Tab-separated table of C-alpha atoms in Angstrom:
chain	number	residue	atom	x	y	z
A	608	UNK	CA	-27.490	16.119	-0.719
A	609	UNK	CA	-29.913	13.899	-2.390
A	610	UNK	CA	-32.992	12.033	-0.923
A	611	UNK	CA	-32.679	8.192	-2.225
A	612	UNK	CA	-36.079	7.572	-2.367
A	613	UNK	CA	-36.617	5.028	-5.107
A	614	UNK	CA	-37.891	6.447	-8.467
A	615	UNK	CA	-36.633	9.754	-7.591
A	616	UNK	CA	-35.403	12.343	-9.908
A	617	UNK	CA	-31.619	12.802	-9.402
A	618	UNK	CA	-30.732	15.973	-11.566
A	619	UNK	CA	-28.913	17.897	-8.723
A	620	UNK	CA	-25.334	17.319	-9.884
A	621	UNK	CA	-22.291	18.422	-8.095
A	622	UNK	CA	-19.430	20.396	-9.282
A	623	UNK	CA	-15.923	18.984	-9.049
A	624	UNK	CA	-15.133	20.639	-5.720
A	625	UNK	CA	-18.609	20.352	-3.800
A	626	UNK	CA	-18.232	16.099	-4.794
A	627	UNK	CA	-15.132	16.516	-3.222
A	628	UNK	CA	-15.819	18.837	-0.470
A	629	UNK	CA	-18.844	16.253	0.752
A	630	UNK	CA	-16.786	13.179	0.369
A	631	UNK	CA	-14.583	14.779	2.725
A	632	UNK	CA	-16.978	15.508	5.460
A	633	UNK	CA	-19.267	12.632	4.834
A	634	UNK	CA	-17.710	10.321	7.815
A	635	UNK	CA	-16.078	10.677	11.583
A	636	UNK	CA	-12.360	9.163	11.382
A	637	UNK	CA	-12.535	5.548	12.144
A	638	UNK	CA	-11.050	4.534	15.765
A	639	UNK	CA	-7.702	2.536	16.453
A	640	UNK	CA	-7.819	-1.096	16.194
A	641	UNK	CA	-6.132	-4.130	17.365
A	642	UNK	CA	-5.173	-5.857	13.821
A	643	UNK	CA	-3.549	-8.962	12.968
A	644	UNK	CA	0.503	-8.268	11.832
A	645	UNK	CA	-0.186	-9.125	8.259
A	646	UNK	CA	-2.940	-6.417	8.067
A	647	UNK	CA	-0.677	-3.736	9.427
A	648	UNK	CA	1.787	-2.714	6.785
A	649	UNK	CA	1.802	0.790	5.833
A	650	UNK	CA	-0.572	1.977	9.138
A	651	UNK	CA	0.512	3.730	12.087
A	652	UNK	CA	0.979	2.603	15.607
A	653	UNK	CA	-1.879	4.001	17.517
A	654	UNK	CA	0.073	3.250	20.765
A	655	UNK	CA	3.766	3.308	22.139
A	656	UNK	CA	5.115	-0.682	21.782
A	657	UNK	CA	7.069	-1.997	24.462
A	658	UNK	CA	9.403	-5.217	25.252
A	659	UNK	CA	7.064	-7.771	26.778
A	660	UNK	CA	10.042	-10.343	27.778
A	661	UNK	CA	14.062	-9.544	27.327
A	662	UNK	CA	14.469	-9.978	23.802
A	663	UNK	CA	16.365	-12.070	23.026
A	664	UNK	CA	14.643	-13.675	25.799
A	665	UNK	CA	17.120	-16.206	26.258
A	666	UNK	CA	21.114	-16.894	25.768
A	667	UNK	CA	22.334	-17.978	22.810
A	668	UNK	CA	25.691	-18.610	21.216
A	669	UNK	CA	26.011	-16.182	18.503
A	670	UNK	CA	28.300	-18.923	16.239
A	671	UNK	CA	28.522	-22.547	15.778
A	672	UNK	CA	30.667	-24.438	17.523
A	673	UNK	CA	31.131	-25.455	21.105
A	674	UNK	CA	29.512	-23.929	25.096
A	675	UNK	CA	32.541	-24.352	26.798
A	676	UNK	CA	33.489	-23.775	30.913
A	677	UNK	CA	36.797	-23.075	31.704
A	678	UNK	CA	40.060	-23.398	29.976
A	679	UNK	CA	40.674	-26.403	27.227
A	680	UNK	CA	41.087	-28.965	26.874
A	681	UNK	CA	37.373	-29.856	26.994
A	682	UNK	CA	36.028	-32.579	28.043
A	683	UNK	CA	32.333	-33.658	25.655
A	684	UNK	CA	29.684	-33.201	28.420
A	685	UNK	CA	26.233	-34.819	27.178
A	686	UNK	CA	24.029	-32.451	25.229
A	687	UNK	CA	21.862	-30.864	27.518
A	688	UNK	CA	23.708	-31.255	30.544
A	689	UNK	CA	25.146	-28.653	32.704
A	690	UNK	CA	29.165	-27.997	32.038
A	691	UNK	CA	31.090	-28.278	34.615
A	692	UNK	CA	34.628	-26.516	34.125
A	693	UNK	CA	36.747	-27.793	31.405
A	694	UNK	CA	33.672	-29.286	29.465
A	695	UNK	CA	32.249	-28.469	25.875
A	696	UNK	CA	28.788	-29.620	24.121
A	697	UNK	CA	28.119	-28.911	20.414
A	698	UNK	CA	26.375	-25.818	19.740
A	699	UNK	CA	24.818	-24.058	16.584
A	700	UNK	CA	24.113	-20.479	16.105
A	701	UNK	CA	21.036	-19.257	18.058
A	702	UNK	CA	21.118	-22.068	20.278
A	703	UNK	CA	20.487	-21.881	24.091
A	704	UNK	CA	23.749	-21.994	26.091
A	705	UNK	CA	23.975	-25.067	28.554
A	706	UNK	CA	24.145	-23.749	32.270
A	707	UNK	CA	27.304	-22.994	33.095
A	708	UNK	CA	28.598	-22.048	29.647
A	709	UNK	CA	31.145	-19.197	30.176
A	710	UNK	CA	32.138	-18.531	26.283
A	711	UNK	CA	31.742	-20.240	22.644
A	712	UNK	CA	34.563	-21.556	20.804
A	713	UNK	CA	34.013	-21.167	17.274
A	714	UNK	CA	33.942	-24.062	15.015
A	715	UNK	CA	36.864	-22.574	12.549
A	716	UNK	CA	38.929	-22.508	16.114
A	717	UNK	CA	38.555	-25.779	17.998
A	718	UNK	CA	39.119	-29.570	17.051
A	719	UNK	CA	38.168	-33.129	18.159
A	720	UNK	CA	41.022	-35.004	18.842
A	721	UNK	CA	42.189	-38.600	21.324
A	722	UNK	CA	43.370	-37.602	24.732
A	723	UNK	CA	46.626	-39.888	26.038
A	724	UNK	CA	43.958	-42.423	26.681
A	725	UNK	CA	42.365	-42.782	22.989
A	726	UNK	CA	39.090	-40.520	24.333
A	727	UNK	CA	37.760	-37.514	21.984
A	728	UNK	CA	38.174	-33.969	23.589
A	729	UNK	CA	38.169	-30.584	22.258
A	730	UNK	CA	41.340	-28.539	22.136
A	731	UNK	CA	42.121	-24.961	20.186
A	732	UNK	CA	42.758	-25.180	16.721
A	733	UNK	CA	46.197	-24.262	15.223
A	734	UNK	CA	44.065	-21.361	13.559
A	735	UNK	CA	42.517	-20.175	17.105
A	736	UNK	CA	44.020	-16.933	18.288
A	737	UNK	CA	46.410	-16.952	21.510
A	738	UNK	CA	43.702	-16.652	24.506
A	739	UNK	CA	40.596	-17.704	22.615
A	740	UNK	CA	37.699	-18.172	23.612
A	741	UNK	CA	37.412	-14.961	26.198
A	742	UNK	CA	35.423	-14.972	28.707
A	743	UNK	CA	31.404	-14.305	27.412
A	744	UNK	CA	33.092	-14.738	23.542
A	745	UNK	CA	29.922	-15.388	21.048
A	746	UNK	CA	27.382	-15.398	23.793
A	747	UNK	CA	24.392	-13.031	23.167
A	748	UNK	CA	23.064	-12.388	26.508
A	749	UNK	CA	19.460	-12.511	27.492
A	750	UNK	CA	18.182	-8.835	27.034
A	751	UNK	CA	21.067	-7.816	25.223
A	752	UNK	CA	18.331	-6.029	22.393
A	753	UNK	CA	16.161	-4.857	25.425
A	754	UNK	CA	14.478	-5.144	28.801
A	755	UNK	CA	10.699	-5.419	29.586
A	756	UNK	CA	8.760	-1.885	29.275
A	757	UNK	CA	11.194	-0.916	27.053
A	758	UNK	CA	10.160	1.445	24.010
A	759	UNK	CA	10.384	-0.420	20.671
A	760	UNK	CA	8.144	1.930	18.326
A	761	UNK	CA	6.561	5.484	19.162
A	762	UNK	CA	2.687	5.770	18.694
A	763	UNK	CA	2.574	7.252	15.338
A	764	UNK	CA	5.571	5.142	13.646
A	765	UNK	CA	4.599	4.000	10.378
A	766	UNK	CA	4.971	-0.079	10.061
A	767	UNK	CA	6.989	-1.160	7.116
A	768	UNK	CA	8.276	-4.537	7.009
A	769	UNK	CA	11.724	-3.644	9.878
A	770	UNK	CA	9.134	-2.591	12.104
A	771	UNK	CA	6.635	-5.700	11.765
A	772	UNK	CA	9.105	-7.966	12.307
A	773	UNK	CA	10.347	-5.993	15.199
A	774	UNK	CA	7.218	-6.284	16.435
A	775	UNK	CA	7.497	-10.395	15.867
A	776	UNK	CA	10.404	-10.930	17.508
A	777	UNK	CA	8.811	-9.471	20.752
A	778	UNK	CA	6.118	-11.631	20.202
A	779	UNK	CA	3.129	-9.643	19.255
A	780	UNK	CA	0.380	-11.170	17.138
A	781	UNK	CA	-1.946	-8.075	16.925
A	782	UNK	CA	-1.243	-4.420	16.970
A	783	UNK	CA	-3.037	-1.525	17.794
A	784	UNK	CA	-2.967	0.763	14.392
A	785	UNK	CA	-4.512	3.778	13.698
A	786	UNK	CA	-8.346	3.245	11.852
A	787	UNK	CA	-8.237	2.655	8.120
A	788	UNK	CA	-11.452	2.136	5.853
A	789	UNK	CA	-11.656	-1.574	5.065
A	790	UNK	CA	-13.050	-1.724	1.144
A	791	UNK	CA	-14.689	-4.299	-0.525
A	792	UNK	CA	-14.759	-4.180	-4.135
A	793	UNK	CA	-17.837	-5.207	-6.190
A	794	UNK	CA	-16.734	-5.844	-10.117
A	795	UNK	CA	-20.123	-5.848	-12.278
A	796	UNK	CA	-21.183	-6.818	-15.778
A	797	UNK	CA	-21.987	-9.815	-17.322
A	798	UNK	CA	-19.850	-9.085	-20.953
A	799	UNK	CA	-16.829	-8.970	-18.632
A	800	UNK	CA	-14.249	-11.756	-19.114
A	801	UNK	CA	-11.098	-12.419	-16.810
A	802	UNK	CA	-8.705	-13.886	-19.302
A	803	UNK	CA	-8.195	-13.731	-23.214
A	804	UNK	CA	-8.863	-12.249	-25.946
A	805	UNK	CA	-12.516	-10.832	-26.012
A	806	UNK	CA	-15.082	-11.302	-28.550
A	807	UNK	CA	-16.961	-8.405	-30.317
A	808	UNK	CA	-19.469	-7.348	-27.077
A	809	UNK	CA	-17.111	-8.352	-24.476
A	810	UNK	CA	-14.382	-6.895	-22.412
A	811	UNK	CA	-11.625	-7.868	-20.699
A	812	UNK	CA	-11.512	-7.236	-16.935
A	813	UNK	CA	-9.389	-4.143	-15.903
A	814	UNK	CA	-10.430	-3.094	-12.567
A	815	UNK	CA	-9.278	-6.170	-10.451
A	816	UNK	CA	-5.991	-4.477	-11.189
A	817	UNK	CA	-6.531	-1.093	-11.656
A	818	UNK	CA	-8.717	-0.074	-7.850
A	819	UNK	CA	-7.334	-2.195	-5.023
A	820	UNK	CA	-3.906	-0.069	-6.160
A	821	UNK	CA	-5.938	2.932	-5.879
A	822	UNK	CA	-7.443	2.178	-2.429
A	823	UNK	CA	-4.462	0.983	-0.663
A	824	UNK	CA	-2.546	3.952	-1.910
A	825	UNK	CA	-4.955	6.117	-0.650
A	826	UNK	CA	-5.207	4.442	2.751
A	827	UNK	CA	-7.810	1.934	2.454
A	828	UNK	CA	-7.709	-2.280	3.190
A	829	UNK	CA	-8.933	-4.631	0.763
A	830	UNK	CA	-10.935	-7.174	2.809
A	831	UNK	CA	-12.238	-9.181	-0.814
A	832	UNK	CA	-13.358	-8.808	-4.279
A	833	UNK	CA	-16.915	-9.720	-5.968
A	834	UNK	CA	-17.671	-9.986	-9.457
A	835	UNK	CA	-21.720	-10.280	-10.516
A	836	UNK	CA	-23.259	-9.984	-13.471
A	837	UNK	CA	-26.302	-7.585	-14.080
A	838	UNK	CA	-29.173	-8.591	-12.308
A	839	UNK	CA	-30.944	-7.040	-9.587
A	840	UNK	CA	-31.097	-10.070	-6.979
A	841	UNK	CA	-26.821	-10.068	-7.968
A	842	UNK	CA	-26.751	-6.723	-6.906
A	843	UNK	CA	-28.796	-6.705	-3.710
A	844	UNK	CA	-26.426	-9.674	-2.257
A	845	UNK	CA	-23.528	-7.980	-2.986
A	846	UNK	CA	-23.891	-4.636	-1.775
A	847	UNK	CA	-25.189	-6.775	1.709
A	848	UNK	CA	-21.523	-7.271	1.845
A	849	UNK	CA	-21.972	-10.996	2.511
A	850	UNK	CA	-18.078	-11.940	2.525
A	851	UNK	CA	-19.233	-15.728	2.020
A	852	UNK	CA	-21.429	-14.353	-1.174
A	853	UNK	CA	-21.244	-16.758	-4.097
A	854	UNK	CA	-18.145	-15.107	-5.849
A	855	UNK	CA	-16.237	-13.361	-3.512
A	856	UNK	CA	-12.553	-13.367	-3.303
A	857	UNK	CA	-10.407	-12.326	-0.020
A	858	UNK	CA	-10.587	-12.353	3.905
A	859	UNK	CA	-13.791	-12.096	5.637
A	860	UNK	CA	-12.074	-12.432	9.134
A	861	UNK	CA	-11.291	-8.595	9.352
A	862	UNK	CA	-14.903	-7.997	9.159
A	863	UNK	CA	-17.610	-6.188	7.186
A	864	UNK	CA	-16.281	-3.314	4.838
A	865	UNK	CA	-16.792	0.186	5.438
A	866	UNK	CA	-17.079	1.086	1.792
A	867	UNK	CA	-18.444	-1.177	-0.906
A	868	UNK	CA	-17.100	0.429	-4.387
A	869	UNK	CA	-18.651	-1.025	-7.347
A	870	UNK	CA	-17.683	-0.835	-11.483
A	871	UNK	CA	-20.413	-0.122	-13.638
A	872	UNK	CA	-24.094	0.171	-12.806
A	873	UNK	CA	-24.283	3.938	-12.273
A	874	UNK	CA	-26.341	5.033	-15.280
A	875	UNK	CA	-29.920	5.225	-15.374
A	876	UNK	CA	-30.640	1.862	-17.191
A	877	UNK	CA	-32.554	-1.207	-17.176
A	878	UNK	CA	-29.472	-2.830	-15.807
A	879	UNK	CA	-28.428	0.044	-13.540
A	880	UNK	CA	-29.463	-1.085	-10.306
A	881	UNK	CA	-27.280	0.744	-7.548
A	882	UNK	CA	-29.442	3.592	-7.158
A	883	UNK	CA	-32.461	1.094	-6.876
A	884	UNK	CA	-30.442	-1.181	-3.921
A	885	UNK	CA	-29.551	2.061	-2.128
A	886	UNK	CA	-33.326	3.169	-1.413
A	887	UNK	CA	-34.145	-1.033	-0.360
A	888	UNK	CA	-31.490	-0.637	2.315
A	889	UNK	CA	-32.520	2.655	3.334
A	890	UNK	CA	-29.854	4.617	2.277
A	891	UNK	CA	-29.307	7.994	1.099
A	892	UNK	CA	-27.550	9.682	-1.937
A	893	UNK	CA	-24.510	12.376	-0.771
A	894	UNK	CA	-23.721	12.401	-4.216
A	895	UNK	CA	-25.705	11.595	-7.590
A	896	UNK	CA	-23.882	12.553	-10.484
A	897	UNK	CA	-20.673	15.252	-10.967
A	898	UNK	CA	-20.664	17.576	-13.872
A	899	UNK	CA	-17.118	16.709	-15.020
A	900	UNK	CA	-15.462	14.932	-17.756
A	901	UNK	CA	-14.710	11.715	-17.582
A	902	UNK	CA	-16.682	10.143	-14.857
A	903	UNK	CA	-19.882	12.233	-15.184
A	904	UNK	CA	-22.220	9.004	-13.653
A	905	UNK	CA	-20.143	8.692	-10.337
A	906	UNK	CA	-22.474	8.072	-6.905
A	907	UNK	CA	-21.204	8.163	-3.610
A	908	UNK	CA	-24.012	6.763	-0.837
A	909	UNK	CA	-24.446	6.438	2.858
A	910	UNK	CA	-26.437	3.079	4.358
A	911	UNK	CA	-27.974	3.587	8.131
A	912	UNK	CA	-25.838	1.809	9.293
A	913	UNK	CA	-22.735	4.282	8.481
A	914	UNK	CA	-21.130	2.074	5.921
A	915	UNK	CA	-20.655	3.703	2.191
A	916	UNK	CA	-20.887	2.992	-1.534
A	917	UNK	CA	-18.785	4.243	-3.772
A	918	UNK	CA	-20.501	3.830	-7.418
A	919	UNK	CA	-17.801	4.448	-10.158
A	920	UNK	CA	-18.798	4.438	-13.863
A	921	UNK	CA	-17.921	1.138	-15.744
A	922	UNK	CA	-15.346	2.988	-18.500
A	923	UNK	CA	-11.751	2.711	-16.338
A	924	UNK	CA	-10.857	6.297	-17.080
A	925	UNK	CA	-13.806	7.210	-16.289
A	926	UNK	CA	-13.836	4.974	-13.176
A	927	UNK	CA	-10.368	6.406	-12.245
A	928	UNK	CA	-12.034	10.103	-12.570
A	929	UNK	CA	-14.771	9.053	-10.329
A	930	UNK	CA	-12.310	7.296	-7.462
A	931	UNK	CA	-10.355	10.509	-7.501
A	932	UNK	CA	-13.611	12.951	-7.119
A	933	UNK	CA	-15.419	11.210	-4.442
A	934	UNK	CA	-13.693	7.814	-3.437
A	935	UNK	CA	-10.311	9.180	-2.167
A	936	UNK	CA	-11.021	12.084	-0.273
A	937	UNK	CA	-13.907	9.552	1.565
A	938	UNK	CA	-10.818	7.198	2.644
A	939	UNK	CA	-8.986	9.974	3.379
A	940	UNK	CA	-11.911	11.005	5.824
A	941	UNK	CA	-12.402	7.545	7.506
A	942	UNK	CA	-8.697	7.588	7.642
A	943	UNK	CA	-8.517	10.718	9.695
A	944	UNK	CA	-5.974	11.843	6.923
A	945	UNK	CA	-6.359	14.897	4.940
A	946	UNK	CA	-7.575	14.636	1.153
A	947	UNK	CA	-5.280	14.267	-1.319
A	948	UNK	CA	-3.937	17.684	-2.014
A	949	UNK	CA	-3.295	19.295	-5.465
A	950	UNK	CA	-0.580	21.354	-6.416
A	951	UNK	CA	-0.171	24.120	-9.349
A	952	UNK	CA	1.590	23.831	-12.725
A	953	UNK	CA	1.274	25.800	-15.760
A	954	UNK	CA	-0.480	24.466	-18.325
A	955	UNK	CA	0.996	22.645	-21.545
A	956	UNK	CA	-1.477	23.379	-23.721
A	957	UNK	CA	-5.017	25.680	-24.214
A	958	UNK	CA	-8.298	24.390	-23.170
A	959	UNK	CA	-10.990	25.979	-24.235
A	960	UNK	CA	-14.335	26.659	-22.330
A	961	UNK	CA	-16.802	24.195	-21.387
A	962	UNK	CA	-19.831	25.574	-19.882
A	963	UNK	CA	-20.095	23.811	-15.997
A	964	UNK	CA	-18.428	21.246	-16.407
A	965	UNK	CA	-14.712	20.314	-14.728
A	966	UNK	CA	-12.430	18.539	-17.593
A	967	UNK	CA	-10.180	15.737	-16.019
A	968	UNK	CA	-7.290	15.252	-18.063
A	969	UNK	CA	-4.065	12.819	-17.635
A	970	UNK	CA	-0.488	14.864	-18.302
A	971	UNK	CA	2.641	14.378	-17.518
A	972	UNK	CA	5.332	16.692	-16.611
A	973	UNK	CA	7.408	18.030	-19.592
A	974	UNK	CA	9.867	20.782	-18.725
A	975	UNK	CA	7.974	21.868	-15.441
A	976	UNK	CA	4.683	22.022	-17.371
A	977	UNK	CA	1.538	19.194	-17.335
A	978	UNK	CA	1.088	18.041	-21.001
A	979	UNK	CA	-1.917	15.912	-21.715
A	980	UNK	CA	-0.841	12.180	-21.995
A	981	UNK	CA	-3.216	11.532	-24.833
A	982	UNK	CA	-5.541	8.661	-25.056
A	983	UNK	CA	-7.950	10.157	-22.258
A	984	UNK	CA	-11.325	8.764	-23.620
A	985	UNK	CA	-13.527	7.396	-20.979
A	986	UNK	CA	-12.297	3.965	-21.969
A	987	UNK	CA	-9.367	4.396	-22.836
A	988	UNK	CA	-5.760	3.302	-20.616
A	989	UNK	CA	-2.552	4.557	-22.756
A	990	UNK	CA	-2.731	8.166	-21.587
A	991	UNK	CA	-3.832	7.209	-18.109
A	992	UNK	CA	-0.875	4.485	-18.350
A	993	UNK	CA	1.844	7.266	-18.874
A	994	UNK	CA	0.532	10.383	-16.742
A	995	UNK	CA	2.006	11.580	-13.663
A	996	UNK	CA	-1.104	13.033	-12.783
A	997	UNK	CA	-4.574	14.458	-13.523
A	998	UNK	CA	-5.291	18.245	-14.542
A	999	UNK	CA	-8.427	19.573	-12.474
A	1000	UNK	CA	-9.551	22.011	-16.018
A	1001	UNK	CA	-12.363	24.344	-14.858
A	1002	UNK	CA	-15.585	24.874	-16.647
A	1003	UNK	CA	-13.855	28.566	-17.873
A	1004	UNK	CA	-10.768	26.668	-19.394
A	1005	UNK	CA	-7.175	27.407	-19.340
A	1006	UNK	CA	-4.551	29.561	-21.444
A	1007	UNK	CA	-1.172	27.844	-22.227
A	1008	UNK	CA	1.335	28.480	-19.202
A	1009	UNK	CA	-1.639	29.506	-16.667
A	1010	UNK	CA	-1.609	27.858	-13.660
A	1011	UNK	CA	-4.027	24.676	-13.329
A	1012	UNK	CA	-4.461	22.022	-10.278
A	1013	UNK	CA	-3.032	18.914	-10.446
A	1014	UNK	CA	-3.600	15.524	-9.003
A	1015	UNK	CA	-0.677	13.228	-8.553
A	1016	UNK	CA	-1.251	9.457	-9.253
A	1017	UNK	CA	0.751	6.717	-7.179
A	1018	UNK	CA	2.326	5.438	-10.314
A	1019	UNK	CA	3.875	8.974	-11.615
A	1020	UNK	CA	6.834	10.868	-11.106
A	1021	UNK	CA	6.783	13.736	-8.130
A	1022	UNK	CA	4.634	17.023	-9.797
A	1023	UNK	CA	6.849	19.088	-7.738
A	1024	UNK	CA	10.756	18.522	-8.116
A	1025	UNK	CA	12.462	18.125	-4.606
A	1026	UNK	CA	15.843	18.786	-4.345
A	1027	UNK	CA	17.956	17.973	-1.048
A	1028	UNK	CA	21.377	19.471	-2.257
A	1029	UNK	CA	21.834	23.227	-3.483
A	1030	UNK	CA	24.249	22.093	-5.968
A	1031	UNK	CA	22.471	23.249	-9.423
A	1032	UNK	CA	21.633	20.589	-12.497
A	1033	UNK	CA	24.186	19.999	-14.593
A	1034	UNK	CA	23.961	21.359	-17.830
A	1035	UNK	CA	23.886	18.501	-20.835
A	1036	UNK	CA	26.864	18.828	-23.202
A	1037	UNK	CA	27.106	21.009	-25.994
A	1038	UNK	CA	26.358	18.547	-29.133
A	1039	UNK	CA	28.201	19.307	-32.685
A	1040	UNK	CA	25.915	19.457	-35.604
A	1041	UNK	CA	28.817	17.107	-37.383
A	1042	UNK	CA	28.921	14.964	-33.808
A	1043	UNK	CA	27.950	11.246	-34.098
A	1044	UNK	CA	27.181	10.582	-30.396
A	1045	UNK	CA	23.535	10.147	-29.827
A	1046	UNK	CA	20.996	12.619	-28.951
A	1047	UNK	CA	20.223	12.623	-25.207
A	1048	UNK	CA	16.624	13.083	-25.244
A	1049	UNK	CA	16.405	12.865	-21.018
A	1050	UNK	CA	15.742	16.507	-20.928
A	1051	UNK	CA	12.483	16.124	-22.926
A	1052	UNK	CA	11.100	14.019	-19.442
A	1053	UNK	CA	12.381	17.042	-16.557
C-alpha cells in the first residue's frame, strides 16, 4: 500500500493479481439492510418472509357476476347489504363478497328478467349448467394463498420480479436484503459532450452507459451519476459525495455511496486532481497504478471514513480494464461475494513477451479457444463490443493452444459450454461441392 500524502511519489505499481488480491481484502462485507422494494431486485433476502395478514386477506368472488344466498331465483338486495337467502347483488372480479354470500353466479350463467309482478330478479341462464352455482362456486376464501407466520421466501432467496411482488401482495414496503455497495458514479472532463456528433477535441460520452452495467452486474447499486468538468474545486465537491451537488443525477434517499468511481483524472497532470482530493480528505492510496495493458493509470483509495474511490482511466477500454482489476473484486468484497472468478481456455493466438506487465485482451470463443476480438486500443469499443470475455496475458506471454485465464463479461456468451443432456451435438450436414444450399457458418461461433 501507498501513503497518500500529497506530492508524494507513487511509483510502487501493482501487478495484475496483487491489484486484485488488495481490492479483495480492502473492506468487511457490508451488513443486511431494510431497503425500499424498488431497490431490491436481484439481492437476497437476509431474513425468512412471512404472511403478515391471510392473503388474500379478504373474500372475494373470483368472476363477475352476482353474490348470491340460496337457490334462484334471486331477489336484487341493495349493494352493500347483507343477502339474505334467495338474494343476489352485482359483483366484479376481486370484489369483497356481501355477508352472507354462499356462491357466485357467473355473469355468462345468470340473467335479469320481470318476475309475475313486472319486478327484475336474477334467474340461471339457459347456458348455466344443471345445479349451478355450488355451494362456495367462484369464492376465493380469505387465506386461501396463506395464513399469518406463514413462510413466503427463505433467507437467502434471490428477489426477481415473482418474488417482489409476492412480497407486495403481503404488504411489505421494505425488505431486509443482504448488504450491497451503493456506487455513485463521477463522469469527468470538460471536452465531453452527451449528444451528437463531436467536434475535432471533443468526445462523445460513453461511460453513462458503459459502468452502471458493470456495477450492477457485479453486485453494486447505483444511487446517482455526476458529470464535472476539470477543475479542482469540481472535483473536491464531487468526491464529498454531495447527492444534491450541482449536476448530479439519481436518488439521494438511499444514502451516501460506499464507492465513488470516477472517469478520467488518474494521470499525473495539471488537470489530474484525484490523487490531490484523496490526501485533502485524508485518505490513503491501496492502489496507485497497475502494470498492465490497457488501464495502466487505475487508483483504487480508502477515505477515513471507510468509503472508497475507484479512479478508472478516461479511455473506455482502458476504463473497462481498470473496473475489472480493482473495481469488481472491491464490490464483490463489500458484497460478501467472492471475486469474479476466471476460468482456463487455450489460447487462439501467440503473444509474445512483455517484460512485467499483464496484457488485457478482449476474445471471444471460436471453437473452444479465446480469439482476440480486435479493436482493443485503450479507446477503442468494437473489440470490447463483440468479446465474450477478457484474456488475463502474463508478462511471460502465451504459445497458441496454452492455457490462459479468462474473464467473462455480462454481455458474452458462457466461456465454459454447459450441457444439461448427454445427448451429443449434432453433426452439421455433409455439403456437396456442386450443392447450392448456403454455407452454415454457425460452427465458426461454438
Amino acid at each position: 500500500m501507498t501513503d497518500g500524502a500529497a506530492g508524494a511519489a507513487h511509483s510502487l505499481h501493482h501487478s495484475w493479481s496483487e491489484a486484485r488480491a488488495t481490492a479483495a481484502a480492502a473492506a468487511s462485507p457490508i451488513p443486511a439492510v431494510d431497503a425500499p422494494l424498488a431497490a431490491c431486485a436481484g439481492r437476497a433476502l437476509a431474513k425468512d418472509l412471512t404472511a403478515l395478514t391471510p392473503m388474500p386477506h379478504y373474500a372475494s368472488s373470483a368472476m363477475d357476476g352476482w353474490a348470491v344466498s340460496g337457490s334462484g331465483p334471486w331477489i336484487l338486495a341493495e349493494p352493500g347489504e347483507p343477502l339474505a337467502a334467495h338474494q343476489a347483488a352485482p359483483i366484479v372480479t376481486g370484489g369483497v363478497l356481501p355477508p352472507g354470500t354462499r356462491a357466485v353466479l357467473r355473469r355468462e350463467h345468470g340473467e335479469i328478467a320481470p318476475d309475475e309482478e313486472g319486478l327484475p330478479h336474477l334467474r340461471l341462464s339457459p347456458a348455466a349448467p344443471p345445479g349451478s352455482p355450488s355451494g362456495g362456486a367462484d369464492i376465493r376464501p380469505a387465506g386461501e394463498e396463506a395464513q399469518p407466520g406463514d413462510l413466503l421466501l427463505p433467507a437467502g432467496t434471490e428477489l426477481g420480479p415473482a418474488q417482489l411482488a409476492l412480497a407486495a401482495l403481503a404488504g411489505y414496503d421494505e425488505l431486509p436484503v443482504e448488504g450491497r455497495p451503493l456506487v455513485r458514479i463521477v463522469r469527468t472532463g470538460s471536452e465531453v459532450i452527451e449528444s451528437g456528433l463531436p467536434d475535432p477535441g471533443r468526445v462523445r460520452d460513453v461511460f453513462s452507459f458503459l459502468i452502471p452495467p458493470l456495477v450492477a452486474a457485479h453486485g453494486g447499486v447505483l444511487v446517482g451519476q455526476l458529470k464535472i468538468g476539470d477543475g479542482a474545486e469540481e472535483w473536491r465537491a464531487a468526491l464529498a459525495d454531495d447527492p444534491g451537488a450541482p449536476g448530479a443525477q439519481g436518488s439521494g434517499d438511499l444514502g451516501p455511496a460506499d464507492v465513488v468511481i470516477t472517469t478520467g483524472g488518474t494521470g499525473k497532470g495539471e488537470s489530474d486532481h484525484l490523487r490531490d482530493v484523496v490526501a485533502r480528505l485524508g485518505g490513503r492510496l491501496l492502489v496507485d497504478g497497475i502494470s498492465m495493458r490497457p488501464g495502466h493509470p487505475t487508483v483504487l483509495a480508502e477515505l477515513p471514513d471507510g468509503r472508497f474511490f475507484v479512479g478508472l482511466p478516461g479511455n473506455p477500454l482502458a476504463a473497462v480494464m481498470g473496473f475489472l482489476a480493482v473495481g469488481e473484486p472491491l464490490l464483490a468484497c463489500l458484497a460478501g461475494r467472492p471475486p469474479l472468478a476466471a476460468v482456463e481456455l487455450p489460447s487462439g493466438t501467440v503473444f509474445e513477451p512483455e517484460l512485467k506487465r499483464t496484457r488485457l485482451v478482449p476474445f471471444r470463443r471460436m471453437y473452444g479457444m479465446a480469439s482476440p476480438a480486435g479493436a482493443s486500443g485503450a479507446g477503442m469499443l468494437r473489440g470490447l463490443a463483440h468479446a465474450d470475455g477478457v484474456m488475463v496475458i502474463p508478462p511471460h506471454g502465451v504459445q497458441l493452444g496454452e492455457p490462459v485465464q479468462a474473464l467473462p463479461l455480462p454481455w458474452g456468451r458462457p466461456l465454459v459450454e454447459t450441457r444439461t443432456d448427454a445427448a451429443p451435438k449434432p453433426k452439421p450436414k455433409r455439403r456437396s461441392v456442386s450443392s447450392k444450399e448456403p454455407v452454415d457458418w454457425s460452427g465458426l461461433d461454438a
